Amino acid sequence: MIYFDNSATTKVDDSVLETFIQVSQKMNGNPSSLHRLGDLADGLLQQSRKQIASLLKVEDSEIYFTSSGTEGDNWAIKGTAIEKMRYGKHLITTSVEHPAVKESMAQLEQLGFKVTYLPVDETGVVSVSDLRKALRPDTVLVSVMAVNNEVGSIQPIDEIGEVLREYPSIHFHVDAVQAVGKIPLDLSSSSRIDLATFSGHKFHGLKGTGFLYIKHGRKIAPLMSGGGQEGGRRNGTENVAGIAAMSRALRLLFDQQEQKTANQRLIRDYLMDELSKYPKVQLFSTKKGAPHIICFGLQGIRGEVSVHAFEKEDIFISTTSACSSRNKTTSSTLSAMGVPEKTATGAVRVSLTDTSTMEEARQFLTAFDALYQNFKDIK
């Protein structure tokens, strides 16, 4: 089996799973309990928080555990809107965000907020000058993903941050789900990023785990009321075993990170070079994008047909975003990039991880060539 759908989810690392099992079996106390078992659970919870903070070069108190990237995006956006609505009700995002961001914005629009959706160029990248022009006196939030989950385009986060230094009252949120371990991401005290979303299952952790970075001094309203966990900002009993496992997964991700990233880039470039030799293949990703995502289409063939054809060869890819693939909706990212709908319906995504190999890439291309020969006469 060749698994090339790592942007949807990654395989849980064996040692990460073992951590989850051991903690679940041996440390089953509630971290909020006052007795010894509660103290042990809380100690591991805080140790995990400290390790994640250290890896990201931030303060322990700036890490808040969530259940997913979706929850993190919802909390960052809606929490900011609620907290700052007395100062303004204008939000800025892009036309190529993950559904967790887009749908949060849409819900806030129904509640009377105004949202500006920045356009992108043909490579899926926003213009910093467009963002500057969109800023208003009542703007309270700018939310821009670091790496697009469908085509891998990298947004100019640092440049946007420099613009926002002139507007210190505006919260700057970055969806970093596809960025962590793939591209440099500065969350240090000197960074302009106020909020950043992460998801454990994107880097070999378990599903149902994630965390939100909230810069010290930035306030966002909690979305859930309850027993005061996570400093009263994210209520609900913490998933200690999942969090400990996620902490280990992040540590493993950052081990020899540059080498892992370089290997993915090498495989990505090889695949893109080979795929570009086929007349009926259109590449939607570029080599300026993230090292692990390749989006392309085969002229005249719907994306789901290609996905199932590869599946018969025991090769697993996807049709752009996993969140929209079952709905069979056309990629909103490709539409924003100006790709015609007829072309966009053929898009598929190959997504790598640090365990992907060049041999797998060669096997993929062998299978692709056979499929291409079968499909090439279709118009």
Short mmCIF file of C-alpha atoms in Angstrom, two decimals:
data_model
loop_
_atom_site.label_atom_id
_atom_site.label_comp_id
_atom_site.label_asym_id
_atom_site.label_seq_id
_atom_site.Cartn_x
_atom_site.Cartn_y
_atom_site.Cartn_z
CA MET A 1 0.00 0.00 0.00
CA ILE A 2 1.12 3.53 -0.81
CA TYR A 3 -0.53 6.20 1.32
CA PHE A 4 -0.30 9.64 -0.29
CA ASP A 5 -3.19 11.33 1.54
CA ASN A 6 -1.25 12.74 4.48
CA SER A 7 -2.83 16.19 4.34
CA ALA A 8 -6.12 14.53 5.24
CA THR A 9 -4.58 12.59 8.11
CA THR A 10 -1.33 10.84 8.93
CA LYS A 11 -0.70 7.37 10.26
CA VAL A 12 -0.27 7.36 14.04
CA ASP A 13 3.37 6.75 14.92
CA ASP A 14 3.85 3.45 16.79
CA SER A 15 5.63 5.10 19.72
CA VAL A 16 2.97 7.81 19.88
CA LEU A 17 0.24 5.18 20.05
CA GLU A 18 2.18 3.36 22.76
CA THR A 19 2.34 6.58 24.77
CA PHE A 20 -1.42 6.95 24.46
CA ILE A 21 -2.04 3.38 25.57
CA GLN A 22 0.31 3.56 28.55
CA VAL A 23 -1.10 6.86 29.80
CA SER A 24 -4.65 5.61 29.36
CA GLN A 25 -3.92 2.48 31.35
CA LYS A 26 -1.68 3.85 34.08
CA MET A 27 -2.77 7.44 34.58
CA ASN A 28 -6.54 7.59 34.49
CA GLY A 29 -7.10 10.42 36.95
CA ASN A 30 -8.87 13.66 36.08
CA PRO A 31 -6.26 16.45 36.03
CA SER A 32 -8.70 18.70 37.91
CA SER A 33 -9.05 16.27 40.83
CA LEU A 34 -7.32 17.14 44.10
CA HIS A 35 -6.10 13.65 44.99
CA ARG A 36 -2.82 12.02 44.00
CA LEU A 37 -4.13 10.51 40.76
CA GLY A 38 -5.36 13.95 39.73
CA ASP A 39 -1.99 15.47 40.57
CA LEU A 40 -0.22 12.86 38.45
CA ALA A 41 -2.52 13.51 35.49
CA ASP A 42 -2.13 17.27 35.84
CA GLY A 43 1.64 16.90 36.08
CA LEU A 44 1.74 15.04 32.77
CA LEU A 45 -0.64 17.57 31.23
CA GLN A 46 1.63 20.46 32.20
CA GLN A 47 4.73 18.55 31.11
CA SER A 48 3.15 18.06 27.68
CA ARG A 49 2.24 21.73 27.49
CA LYS A 50 5.80 22.68 28.43
CA GLN A 51 7.30 20.40 25.76
CA ILE A 52 5.05 21.76 23.01
CA ALA A 53 5.79 25.33 24.06
CA SER A 54 9.53 24.64 24.09
CA LEU A 55 9.43 23.15 20.59
CA LEU A 56 7.57 26.19 19.27
CA LYS A 57 9.70 28.62 21.31
CA VAL A 58 6.74 30.13 23.15
CA GLU A 59 5.59 30.31 26.78
CA ASP A 60 3.82 27.39 28.45
CA SER A 61 0.91 29.69 29.30
CA GLU A 62 0.36 30.41 25.60
CA ILE A 63 -0.61 26.82 24.70
CA TYR A 64 -4.26 25.74 25.07
CA PHE A 65 -5.38 22.22 24.25
CA THR A 66 -8.32 21.62 21.89
CA SER A 67 -9.96 18.67 20.16
CA SER A 68 -8.96 19.57 16.58
CA GLY A 69 -7.84 22.15 14.09
CA THR A 70 -11.50 22.88 13.39
CA GLU A 71 -12.14 23.73 17.02
CA GLY A 72 -9.02 25.87 17.13
CA ASP A 73 -10.08 27.86 14.06
CA ASN A 74 -13.61 28.32 15.39
CA TRP A 75 -12.34 29.43 18.78
CA ALA A 76 -9.76 31.87 17.40
CA ILE A 77 -12.26 33.51 15.04
CA LYS A 78 -15.48 33.49 17.02
CA GLY A 79 -13.67 34.06 20.31
CA THR A 80 -12.04 37.18 18.88
CA ALA A 81 -15.31 38.40 17.36
CA ILE A 82 -17.16 38.05 20.67
CA GLU A 83 -14.36 39.55 22.73
CA LYS A 84 -13.81 42.56 20.48
CA MET A 85 -17.24 43.22 18.98
CA ARG A 86 -17.64 46.43 20.99
CA TYR A 87 -14.62 47.81 19.13
CA GLY A 88 -15.62 46.70 15.65
CA LYS A 89 -17.31 43.98 13.62
CA HIS A 90 -15.11 43.77 10.53
CA LEU A 91 -13.05 40.65 9.81
CA ILE A 92 -10.59 39.88 7.01
CA THR A 93 -9.71 36.47 5.62
CA THR A 94 -8.88 34.95 2.25
CA SER A 95 -10.88 33.20 -0.45
CA VAL A 96 -8.82 29.99 -0.07
CA GLU A 97 -9.23 29.16 3.63
CA HIS A 98 -10.15 25.82 5.16
CA PRO A 99 -13.91 25.28 5.67
CA ALA A 100 -13.41 25.65 9.43
CA VAL A 101 -12.44 29.28 8.81
CA LYS A 102 -14.86 30.01 5.98
CA GLU A 103 -17.87 28.58 7.77
CA SER A 104 -16.98 30.40 10.99
CA MET A 105 -16.85 33.64 9.03
CA ALA A 106 -20.16 32.84 7.33
CA GLN A 107 -21.83 32.22 10.67
CA LEU A 108 -20.54 35.54 12.01
CA GLU A 109 -21.86 37.30 8.90
CA GLN A 110 -25.32 36.01 9.81
CA LEU A 111 -24.86 37.66 13.20
CA GLY A 112 -24.11 41.05 11.68
CA PHE A 113 -20.34 40.97 11.22
CA LYS A 114 -18.79 42.15 7.96
CA VAL A 115 -16.17 39.93 6.31
CA THR A 116 -13.73 40.80 3.54
CA TYR A 117 -12.51 37.79 1.54
CA LEU A 118 -9.20 38.63 -0.10
CA PRO A 119 -8.66 37.31 -3.65
CA VAL A 120 -5.61 35.28 -4.64
CA ASP A 121 -3.47 35.12 -7.75
CA GLU A 122 -3.21 32.13 -10.11
CA THR A 123 -0.89 30.37 -7.64
CA GLY A 124 -3.26 30.78 -4.70
CA VAL A 125 -1.34 33.54 -2.91
CA VAL A 126 -2.89 36.72 -1.49
CA SER A 127 -1.57 40.21 -2.12
CA VAL A 128 -0.22 42.06 0.91
CA SER A 129 -1.25 45.34 -0.69
CA ASP A 130 -4.82 44.04 -1.04
CA LEU A 131 -4.82 43.24 2.64
CA ARG A 132 -3.56 46.69 3.54
CA LYS A 133 -6.31 48.28 1.46
CA ALA A 134 -8.95 46.11 3.16
CA LEU A 135 -8.08 47.29 6.68
CA ARG A 136 -10.67 49.55 8.29
CA PRO A 137 -11.01 51.36 11.61
CA ASP A 138 -13.48 48.68 12.75
CA THR A 139 -11.29 45.70 11.72
CA VAL A 140 -10.72 43.41 14.71
CA LEU A 141 -9.31 40.24 13.11
CA VAL A 142 -7.19 39.09 10.18
CA SER A 143 -7.18 35.30 9.62
CA VAL A 144 -4.83 33.87 6.97
CA MET A 145 -3.72 30.25 6.65
CA ALA A 146 0.04 29.63 6.43
CA VAL A 147 -0.20 26.76 3.91
CA ASN A 148 -3.22 25.96 1.78
CA ASN A 149 -4.43 22.43 2.36
CA GLU A 150 -5.45 21.83 -1.27
CA VAL A 151 -2.64 23.18 -3.45
CA GLY A 152 0.10 23.92 -0.90
CA SER A 153 0.44 27.63 -1.61
CA ILE A 154 2.37 29.48 1.11
CA GLN A 155 0.92 32.78 2.21
CA PRO A 156 3.17 35.80 3.01
CA ILE A 157 2.60 35.55 6.76
CA ASP A 158 5.69 37.55 7.75
CA GLU A 159 4.86 40.37 5.34
CA ILE A 160 1.25 40.49 6.55
CA GLY A 161 2.56 40.60 10.10
CA GLU A 162 4.73 43.59 9.25
CA VAL A 163 1.68 45.46 7.93
CA LEU A 164 -0.29 44.62 11.06
CA ARG A 165 2.42 46.01 13.33
CA GLU A 166 0.89 49.36 12.47
CA TYR A 167 -2.44 48.07 13.82
CA PRO A 168 -1.67 46.56 17.25
CA SER A 169 -5.33 46.26 18.24
CA ILE A 170 -6.12 43.81 15.41
CA HIS A 171 -5.81 40.12 16.21
CA PHE A 172 -3.78 38.14 13.66
CA HIS A 173 -4.78 34.46 13.41
CA VAL A 174 -2.87 31.89 11.38
CA ASP A 175 -4.18 28.42 10.57
CA ALA A 176 -0.90 26.50 10.85
CA VAL A 177 -2.36 23.01 10.52
CA GLN A 178 -0.58 22.26 7.22
CA ALA A 179 2.49 24.34 8.04
CA VAL A 180 3.92 22.84 11.21
CA GLY A 181 7.04 20.84 10.47
CA LYS A 182 6.88 21.84 6.78
CA ILE A 183 7.83 25.52 6.63
CA PRO A 184 9.39 27.94 9.13
CA LEU A 185 6.81 29.48 11.46
CA ASP A 186 7.86 32.15 13.94
CA LEU A 187 5.69 32.37 17.05
CA SER A 188 8.32 34.01 19.24
CA SER A 189 7.58 37.08 21.30
CA SER A 190 8.80 39.27 18.43
CA SER A 191 6.34 37.69 15.96
CA ARG A 192 3.14 39.55 15.05
CA ILE A 193 1.10 36.32 15.08
CA ASP A 194 -1.41 36.41 17.95
CA LEU A 195 -3.25 33.11 17.42
CA ALA A 196 -2.20 29.91 15.64
CA THR A 197 -4.10 26.66 15.14
CA PHE A 198 -2.58 23.15 15.19
CA SER A 199 -3.98 19.63 14.78
CA GLY A 200 -2.32 16.50 16.19
CA HIS A 201 -3.41 14.01 13.55
CA LYS A 202 -1.61 15.99 10.83
CA PHE A 203 1.78 15.06 12.34
CA HIS A 204 1.29 11.41 13.37
CA GLY A 205 -0.68 12.12 16.54
CA LEU A 206 -4.19 10.89 17.27
CA LYS A 207 -7.40 12.30 15.84
CA GLY A 208 -9.27 14.40 18.36
CA THR A 209 -6.20 16.30 19.56
CA GLY A 210 -4.95 19.78 18.83
CA PHE A 211 -3.93 23.05 20.40
CA LEU A 212 -4.28 26.78 19.96
CA TYR A 213 -1.46 29.23 20.52
CA ILE A 214 -2.68 32.47 22.13
CA LYS A 215 -0.03 35.16 22.53
CA HIS A 216 0.35 36.48 26.06
CA GLY A 217 -1.90 39.51 26.57
CA ARG A 218 -4.34 38.67 23.79
CA LYS A 219 -7.90 38.00 24.92
CA ILE A 220 -10.46 35.82 23.19
CA ALA A 221 -13.79 34.71 24.59
CA PRO A 222 -14.25 31.02 25.49
CA LEU A 223 -16.75 29.15 23.34
CA MET A 224 -17.60 26.57 25.99
CA SER A 225 -18.57 27.25 29.57
CA GLY A 226 -17.73 24.72 32.24
CA GLY A 227 -15.38 23.72 35.01
CA GLY A 228 -12.55 26.17 34.41
CA GLN A 229 -10.07 23.92 32.60
CA GLU A 230 -7.28 25.49 30.51
CA GLY A 231 -7.37 28.59 32.66
CA GLY A 232 -11.11 28.90 32.11
CA ARG A 233 -10.56 29.64 28.44
CA ARG A 234 -11.27 26.17 27.02
CA ASN A 235 -13.56 24.32 29.41
CA GLY A 236 -13.93 20.53 29.42
CA THR A 237 -11.85 17.71 30.88
CA GLU A 238 -8.55 17.48 29.02
CA ASN A 239 -7.70 14.38 26.98
CA VAL A 240 -4.47 13.75 28.89
CA ALA A 241 -3.48 10.56 27.05
CA GLY A 242 -4.10 12.13 23.64
CA ILE A 243 -2.28 15.30 24.63
CA ALA A 244 0.76 13.39 25.91
CA ALA A 245 0.81 11.40 22.66
CA MET A 246 0.51 14.60 20.61
CA SER A 247 3.39 16.14 22.53
CA ARG A 248 5.55 13.14 21.66
CA ALA A 249 4.46 13.30 18.01
CA LEU A 250 5.47 16.95 17.79
CA ARG A 251 8.86 16.21 19.32
CA LEU A 252 9.43 13.44 16.78
CA LEU A 253 8.33 15.77 13.98
CA PHE A 254 10.94 18.35 14.94
CA ASP A 255 13.70 15.74 15.17
CA GLN A 256 15.86 16.16 12.03
CA GLN A 257 13.13 18.39 10.61
CA GLU A 258 15.28 20.03 7.94
CA GLN A 259 16.33 16.67 6.54
CA LYS A 260 12.75 15.40 6.52
CA THR A 261 11.49 18.51 4.78
CA ALA A 262 14.26 18.36 2.19
CA ASN A 263 13.37 14.74 1.43
CA GLN A 264 9.71 15.62 0.90
CA ARG A 265 10.67 18.51 -1.37
CA LEU A 266 12.90 16.18 -3.40
CA ILE A 267 10.06 13.69 -3.86
CA ARG A 268 7.56 16.46 -4.64
CA ASP A 269 9.83 17.99 -7.29
CA TYR A 270 10.42 14.60 -8.88
CA LEU A 271 6.70 13.88 -9.07
CA MET A 272 5.92 17.33 -10.48
CA ASP A 273 8.66 17.06 -13.09
CA GLU A 274 7.44 13.66 -14.25
CA LEU A 275 3.74 14.55 -14.22
CA SER A 276 4.42 17.71 -16.24
CA LYS A 277 5.65 15.54 -19.13
CA TYR A 278 2.11 14.29 -19.80
CA PRO A 279 0.19 16.54 -22.24
CA LYS A 280 -3.18 16.06 -20.54
CA VAL A 281 -1.92 16.74 -17.01
CA GLN A 282 -2.35 20.19 -15.50
CA LEU A 283 -0.42 21.06 -12.35
CA PHE A 284 -2.16 23.42 -9.92
CA SER A 285 0.65 23.44 -7.34
CA THR A 286 4.00 25.12 -7.82
CA LYS A 287 7.49 24.42 -6.50
CA LYS A 288 7.26 27.63 -4.49
CA GLY A 289 4.61 25.94 -2.38
CA ALA A 290 4.82 23.64 0.63
CA PRO A 291 7.07 20.59 0.21
CA HIS A 292 4.38 17.99 0.80
CA ILE A 293 1.43 18.88 -1.45
CA ILE A 294 0.92 18.33 -5.19
CA CYS A 295 -2.41 19.16 -6.76
CA PHE A 296 -2.97 18.21 -10.40
CA GLY A 297 -5.68 17.15 -12.78
CA LEU A 298 -6.05 14.82 -15.72
CA GLN A 299 -8.00 16.47 -18.54
CA GLY A 300 -11.47 14.98 -19.03
CA ILE A 301 -11.34 12.72 -15.96
CA ARG A 302 -13.21 13.62 -12.77
CA GLY A 303 -11.15 13.63 -9.61
CA GLU A 304 -13.13 10.89 -7.88
CA VAL A 305 -12.61 8.61 -10.91
CA SER A 306 -8.86 9.05 -10.61
CA VAL A 307 -8.96 8.49 -6.83
CA HIS A 308 -10.79 5.17 -7.21
CA ALA A 309 -8.58 4.10 -10.12
CA PHE A 310 -5.51 4.58 -7.94
CA GLU A 311 -7.24 2.84 -5.05
CA LYS A 312 -7.53 -0.30 -7.18
CA GLU A 313 -3.73 -0.21 -7.37
CA ASP A 314 -3.57 0.13 -3.56
CA ILE A 315 -2.51 3.76 -3.84
CA PHE A 316 -4.43 6.30 -1.78
CA ILE A 317 -4.75 9.96 -2.80
CA SER A 318 -7.64 12.43 -2.51
CA THR A 319 -9.73 14.99 -4.35
CA THR A 320 -8.32 18.21 -2.85
CA SER A 321 -9.78 18.82 0.63
CA ALA A 322 -10.90 15.74 2.56
CA CYS A 323 -13.56 17.91 4.22
CA SER A 324 -15.32 18.55 0.90
CA SER A 325 -14.48 15.41 -1.10
CA ARG A 326 -17.46 13.36 0.08
CA ASN A 327 -19.77 16.25 -0.75
CA LYS A 328 -18.36 16.18 -4.30
CA THR A 329 -18.10 19.96 -4.29
CA THR A 330 -15.73 21.77 -6.64
CA SER A 331 -12.59 23.07 -4.99
CA SER A 332 -13.19 26.63 -3.79
CA THR A 333 -9.43 27.17 -3.79
CA LEU A 334 -9.06 26.33 -7.47
CA SER A 335 -12.09 28.46 -8.26
CA ALA A 336 -10.49 31.40 -6.43
CA MET A 337 -7.31 30.79 -8.45
CA GLY A 338 -9.28 31.24 -11.65
CA VAL A 339 -9.33 27.57 -12.67
CA PRO A 340 -12.45 26.83 -14.78
CA GLU A 341 -14.97 24.57 -13.07
CA LYS A 342 -14.68 21.89 -15.77
CA THR A 343 -10.94 21.71 -15.14
CA ALA A 344 -11.24 21.94 -11.36
CA THR A 345 -13.53 18.89 -11.18
CA GLY A 346 -10.57 16.76 -12.30
CA ALA A 347 -8.27 17.89 -9.49
CA VAL A 348 -6.63 15.38 -7.17
CA ARG A 349 -4.12 15.85 -4.37
CA VAL A 350 -1.01 13.86 -3.55
CA SER A 351 0.25 14.70 -0.06
CA LEU A 352 3.46 13.43 1.47
CA THR A 353 4.84 13.06 4.96
CA ASP A 354 8.24 12.51 6.54
CA THR A 355 7.99 8.74 6.01
CA SER A 356 7.26 8.98 2.27
CA THR A 357 9.93 7.50 0.02
CA MET A 358 11.25 7.98 -3.50
CA GLU A 359 10.47 4.34 -4.22
CA GLU A 360 6.81 5.00 -3.43
CA ALA A 361 6.94 7.96 -5.83
CA ARG A 362 8.30 5.73 -8.59
CA GLN A 363 5.58 3.13 -7.99
CA PHE A 364 2.97 5.89 -8.07
CA LEU A 365 4.26 7.10 -11.43
CA THR A 366 4.26 3.58 -12.85
CA ALA A 367 0.62 3.21 -11.85
CA PHE A 368 -0.17 6.69 -13.16
CA ASP A 369 1.36 5.94 -16.55
CA ALA A 370 -0.84 2.86 -16.92
CA LEU A 371 -3.94 4.84 -15.94
CA TYR A 372 -2.98 7.67 -18.27
CA GLN A 373 -2.74 5.29 -21.22
CA ASN A 374 -6.25 4.06 -20.43
CA PHE A 375 -7.65 7.56 -20.03
CA LYS A 376 -5.73 9.54 -22.65
CA ASP A 377 -8.28 9.15 -25.44
CA ILE A 378 -11.14 10.45 -23.31
CA LYS A 379 -12.10 14.03 -24.18
#
